[in-house]
Amino acid sequence: MATPATVNLTPGTGLNDETGALLTGFNWEDLMAFLTRRADDILELTRDHLVVVLVSVVLAAIIGIGLGILVRDRRIARTSVLTAAAVAITIPSLALLALLSPVLGLGWLPTVVALVFYSLLPVVRNTVVGLREVPVSVLESARGMGLGPTRILFTVQLPIAWPVIMTGIRVAAQLTVGIAAIAAYVAGPGLGEYIFKGLSSLGSKNALNYALTGTVAVIILALVLDGILVLVARLTTSRGLRA
């Protein structure tokens, strides 16, 4: 009866002593050492990821809320804008980035454009829904007090619709955190660099560490950002409208 073969590993390398072949697998000690050695790099990538997401979400909020205000009472325009935004979000992110890179180059610019592109639907849709759900009786009371359309919009409609709009911004932020990782395909900033590095070097010693670090960091960043937006929504919502 044949005895099972044994494998001798060179300590700390993951290499077979006899063949020199690289053995892959998860090891907590290796991961901790990896995180310690690359802590500064991970923090820098996380910062870049957060910055590109915040820039994109702010731009998407400005554009999306503006579009929602413009089309809220125009049925054809409203349907056209929402349909276009819904169709746009179905375009695969890799395909969009590949189309943008010859025109906008590599790095931050195509990344921001793509993230704004994907963020518009939830912001526009929630702006339209929030504004149109303001009770007619409230609007009539505001008109009866002598308020004009602009003052009604900014002092009545937007404050009442704000919780719904903020929900759309939160959804947009979660979308951008995930899609920003894919932007590493066009040399975009952020944690996608580690994910792509890990996937492109499968079989090497640190491939799993790269991919796992990038993925977990993206998840943590998404949760932290959502928590911050929940706090912002609470602080900027009128006390009488808070759930």
Short mmCIF file of C-alpha atoms in Angstrom, two decimals:
data_model
loop_
_atom_site.label_atom_id
_atom_site.label_comp_id
_atom_site.label_asym_id
_atom_site.label_seq_id
_atom_site.Cartn_x
_atom_site.Cartn_y
_atom_site.Cartn_z
CA MET A 1 0.00 0.00 0.00
CA ALA A 2 1.47 3.34 -1.05
CA THR A 3 2.11 5.88 1.66
CA PRO A 4 0.82 9.42 1.15
CA ALA A 5 3.40 11.87 -0.12
CA THR A 6 4.57 14.58 2.22
CA VAL A 7 5.32 18.15 1.22
CA ASN A 8 8.13 20.07 2.89
CA LEU A 9 7.70 23.83 2.92
CA THR A 10 10.39 26.42 3.28
CA PRO A 11 9.32 28.40 6.38
CA GLY A 12 7.64 31.72 5.59
CA THR A 13 7.78 31.27 1.80
CA GLY A 14 5.06 28.78 0.85
CA LEU A 15 7.57 27.02 -1.43
CA ASN A 16 8.02 23.29 -1.74
CA ASP A 17 11.59 22.47 -0.58
CA GLU A 18 12.06 19.77 -3.21
CA THR A 19 10.49 21.35 -6.31
CA GLY A 20 10.46 25.07 -5.56
CA ALA A 21 6.81 25.18 -6.70
CA LEU A 22 4.61 27.90 -5.27
CA LEU A 23 1.72 26.67 -3.16
CA THR A 24 -1.30 28.91 -2.84
CA GLY A 25 -3.86 29.11 -0.04
CA PHE A 26 -5.15 31.32 2.73
CA ASN A 27 -3.03 31.87 5.79
CA TRP A 28 -3.85 34.34 8.56
CA GLU A 29 -0.22 34.94 9.44
CA ASP A 30 0.66 35.71 5.83
CA LEU A 31 -2.33 38.06 5.57
CA MET A 32 -1.38 39.94 8.76
CA ALA A 33 2.20 40.29 7.54
CA PHE A 34 0.91 41.49 4.16
CA LEU A 35 -1.32 44.10 5.78
CA THR A 36 1.49 45.31 8.03
CA ARG A 37 3.96 45.72 5.18
CA ARG A 38 1.48 47.52 2.94
CA ALA A 39 -0.52 49.52 5.50
CA ASP A 40 0.51 52.91 4.06
CA ASP A 41 -0.30 51.81 0.52
CA ILE A 42 -3.71 50.46 1.57
CA LEU A 43 -4.56 53.70 3.39
CA GLU A 44 -3.58 55.77 0.36
CA LEU A 45 -5.70 53.63 -2.00
CA THR A 46 -8.63 53.81 0.43
CA ARG A 47 -8.33 57.59 0.58
CA ASP A 48 -8.23 57.87 -3.22
CA HIS A 49 -11.22 55.54 -3.48
CA LEU A 50 -13.20 57.65 -1.02
CA VAL A 51 -12.28 60.93 -2.73
CA VAL A 52 -13.27 59.75 -6.22
CA VAL A 53 -16.57 58.42 -4.86
CA LEU A 54 -17.36 61.65 -2.99
CA VAL A 55 -16.52 63.83 -6.00
CA SER A 56 -18.68 61.68 -8.27
CA VAL A 57 -21.63 61.55 -5.85
CA VAL A 58 -21.57 65.32 -5.30
CA LEU A 59 -21.55 65.95 -9.07
CA ALA A 60 -24.30 63.36 -9.60
CA ALA A 61 -26.38 64.95 -6.82
CA ILE A 62 -26.06 68.42 -8.35
CA ILE A 63 -26.91 67.20 -11.86
CA GLY A 64 -29.55 64.69 -10.77
CA ILE A 65 -31.44 67.00 -8.42
CA GLY A 66 -31.35 69.74 -11.05
CA LEU A 67 -32.75 67.40 -13.71
CA GLY A 68 -35.40 66.13 -11.31
CA ILE A 69 -36.55 69.67 -10.56
CA LEU A 70 -36.69 70.57 -14.25
CA VAL A 71 -38.74 67.56 -15.38
CA ARG A 72 -40.93 66.89 -12.33
CA ASP A 73 -44.05 68.49 -13.82
CA ARG A 74 -43.36 67.66 -17.49
CA ARG A 75 -44.65 64.17 -18.24
CA ILE A 76 -42.86 63.57 -21.56
CA ALA A 77 -39.57 65.05 -20.38
CA ARG A 78 -39.81 63.17 -17.08
CA THR A 79 -40.43 59.84 -18.79
CA SER A 80 -37.65 60.45 -21.30
CA VAL A 81 -35.05 61.36 -18.66
CA LEU A 82 -35.91 58.46 -16.36
CA THR A 83 -35.95 55.98 -19.25
CA ALA A 84 -32.60 57.23 -20.55
CA ALA A 85 -31.06 56.98 -17.07
CA ALA A 86 -32.47 53.47 -16.61
CA VAL A 87 -31.09 52.32 -19.96
CA ALA A 88 -27.72 53.92 -19.23
CA ILE A 89 -27.26 51.96 -16.02
CA THR A 90 -27.59 48.67 -17.94
CA ILE A 91 -24.39 49.35 -19.89
CA PRO A 92 -21.60 47.12 -18.50
CA SER A 93 -19.12 49.24 -16.57
CA LEU A 94 -16.08 47.67 -18.25
CA ALA A 95 -17.55 48.45 -21.67
CA LEU A 96 -18.25 52.06 -20.73
CA LEU A 97 -14.75 52.55 -19.31
CA ALA A 98 -13.25 51.03 -22.44
CA LEU A 99 -15.26 53.47 -24.59
CA LEU A 100 -14.32 56.47 -22.46
CA SER A 101 -10.58 55.81 -22.21
CA PRO A 102 -9.68 56.62 -25.87
CA VAL A 103 -11.49 59.97 -25.52
CA LEU A 104 -10.71 60.96 -21.93
CA GLY A 105 -7.50 59.07 -21.36
CA LEU A 106 -6.71 57.06 -18.24
CA GLY A 107 -7.01 57.80 -14.54
CA TRP A 108 -9.37 60.11 -12.70
CA LEU A 109 -11.33 61.74 -15.54
CA PRO A 110 -12.89 58.64 -17.14
CA THR A 111 -13.47 57.23 -13.67
CA VAL A 112 -15.42 60.27 -12.47
CA VAL A 113 -17.42 60.50 -15.71
CA ALA A 114 -18.39 56.84 -15.51
CA LEU A 115 -19.35 57.04 -11.83
CA VAL A 116 -21.50 60.13 -12.37
CA PHE A 117 -23.11 58.37 -15.33
CA TYR A 118 -24.15 55.39 -13.20
CA SER A 119 -25.20 57.51 -10.21
CA LEU A 120 -27.78 59.64 -11.98
CA LEU A 121 -30.72 57.21 -12.05
CA PRO A 122 -31.35 56.87 -8.28
CA VAL A 123 -30.83 60.60 -7.70
CA VAL A 124 -33.10 61.77 -10.54
CA ARG A 125 -35.78 59.18 -9.80
CA ASN A 126 -35.92 59.91 -6.08
CA THR A 127 -35.92 63.66 -6.68
CA VAL A 128 -38.91 63.35 -9.00
CA VAL A 129 -40.74 60.98 -6.66
CA GLY A 130 -40.03 63.10 -3.59
CA LEU A 131 -41.17 66.35 -5.19
CA ARG A 132 -44.31 64.85 -6.71
CA GLU A 133 -45.34 63.28 -3.39
CA VAL A 134 -45.58 66.64 -1.64
CA PRO A 135 -49.29 66.92 -0.71
CA VAL A 136 -51.35 69.23 -2.93
CA SER A 137 -52.95 70.76 0.17
CA VAL A 138 -49.51 71.89 1.37
CA LEU A 139 -48.76 73.52 -1.99
CA GLU A 140 -52.14 75.26 -2.03
CA SER A 141 -51.55 76.59 1.48
CA ALA A 142 -48.16 77.96 0.41
CA ARG A 143 -49.73 79.69 -2.59
CA GLY A 144 -52.46 81.08 -0.35
CA MET A 145 -49.74 82.67 1.79
CA GLY A 146 -48.49 84.52 -1.29
CA LEU A 147 -45.38 82.42 -1.98
CA GLY A 148 -44.18 82.25 -5.57
CA PRO A 149 -43.13 79.04 -7.39
CA THR A 150 -39.42 79.47 -6.59
CA ARG A 151 -39.97 80.08 -2.88
CA ILE A 152 -42.41 77.17 -2.71
CA LEU A 153 -39.79 74.91 -4.33
CA PHE A 154 -36.98 75.83 -1.95
CA THR A 155 -38.92 76.40 1.28
CA VAL A 156 -41.65 73.77 0.98
CA GLN A 157 -41.12 71.10 -1.69
CA LEU A 158 -37.40 70.41 -1.36
CA PRO A 159 -37.41 70.22 2.48
CA ILE A 160 -40.35 67.78 2.41
CA ALA A 161 -38.79 65.71 -0.40
CA TRP A 162 -35.30 65.77 1.11
CA PRO A 163 -35.46 62.39 2.97
CA VAL A 164 -36.46 60.65 -0.28
CA ILE A 165 -33.73 62.49 -2.22
CA MET A 166 -31.13 61.49 0.37
CA THR A 167 -32.17 57.86 -0.02
CA GLY A 168 -31.39 58.16 -3.73
CA ILE A 169 -28.00 59.70 -2.93
CA ARG A 170 -27.24 56.82 -0.56
CA VAL A 171 -28.06 54.30 -3.28
CA ALA A 172 -25.86 56.24 -5.72
CA ALA A 173 -22.99 56.21 -3.22
CA GLN A 174 -23.18 52.44 -2.80
CA LEU A 175 -23.18 51.99 -6.58
CA THR A 176 -20.15 54.20 -7.03
CA VAL A 177 -18.13 52.51 -4.28
CA GLY A 178 -18.47 49.19 -6.11
CA ILE A 179 -18.03 50.48 -9.66
CA ALA A 180 -15.02 52.60 -8.64
CA ALA A 181 -13.15 49.35 -8.00
CA ILE A 182 -13.66 48.34 -11.63
CA ALA A 183 -12.18 51.66 -12.76
CA ALA A 184 -8.73 50.19 -12.09
CA TYR A 185 -9.21 48.79 -15.60
CA VAL A 186 -8.42 52.30 -16.90
CA ALA A 187 -5.83 53.10 -14.22
CA GLY A 188 -8.49 54.70 -12.04
CA PRO A 189 -7.72 55.51 -8.40
CA GLY A 190 -8.70 53.34 -5.50
CA LEU A 191 -8.80 49.85 -4.12
CA GLY A 192 -9.56 48.24 -7.46
CA GLU A 193 -5.80 48.25 -8.06
CA TYR A 194 -5.37 45.56 -5.42
CA ILE A 195 -8.33 43.53 -6.66
CA PHE A 196 -7.08 43.54 -10.25
CA LYS A 197 -3.52 42.82 -9.12
CA GLY A 198 -4.71 39.81 -7.18
CA LEU A 199 -6.85 38.47 -10.02
CA SER A 200 -4.10 38.98 -12.59
CA SER A 201 -1.54 37.12 -10.50
CA LEU A 202 -3.57 34.07 -9.46
CA GLY A 203 -1.24 31.32 -8.33
CA SER A 204 1.33 33.65 -6.83
CA LYS A 205 1.92 33.87 -3.10
CA ASN A 206 0.12 37.17 -2.43
CA ALA A 207 -2.61 36.95 -5.08
CA LEU A 208 -5.30 36.04 -2.55
CA ASN A 209 -4.04 38.65 -0.10
CA TYR A 210 -4.27 41.41 -2.71
CA ALA A 211 -7.77 40.43 -3.85
CA LEU A 212 -9.08 39.83 -0.33
CA THR A 213 -7.66 43.09 1.03
CA GLY A 214 -9.12 45.13 -1.80
CA THR A 215 -12.53 43.48 -1.60
CA VAL A 216 -12.92 43.71 2.17
CA ALA A 217 -11.72 47.31 2.19
CA VAL A 218 -14.34 48.22 -0.44
CA ILE A 219 -17.07 46.60 1.67
CA ILE A 220 -15.96 48.41 4.83
CA LEU A 221 -15.74 51.72 2.95
CA ALA A 222 -19.27 51.25 1.59
CA LEU A 223 -20.65 50.59 5.07
CA VAL A 224 -18.84 53.56 6.62
CA LEU A 225 -19.93 55.90 3.84
CA ASP A 226 -23.55 54.78 4.15
CA GLY A 227 -23.43 55.40 7.88
CA ILE A 228 -22.09 58.91 7.29
CA LEU A 229 -24.86 59.64 4.77
CA VAL A 230 -27.50 58.37 7.19
CA LEU A 231 -26.15 60.85 9.77
CA VAL A 232 -26.08 63.66 7.18
CA ALA A 233 -29.67 62.88 6.17
CA ARG A 234 -30.79 63.01 9.79
CA LEU A 235 -29.01 66.28 10.49
CA THR A 236 -30.32 67.98 7.34
CA THR A 237 -33.93 66.78 7.59
CA SER A 238 -36.48 68.96 9.32
CA ARG A 239 -37.26 67.64 12.79
CA GLY A 240 -40.95 67.22 12.00
CA LEU A 241 -40.15 64.94 9.05
CA ARG A 242 -37.77 62.59 10.87
CA ALA A 243 -39.08 59.06 11.23
#
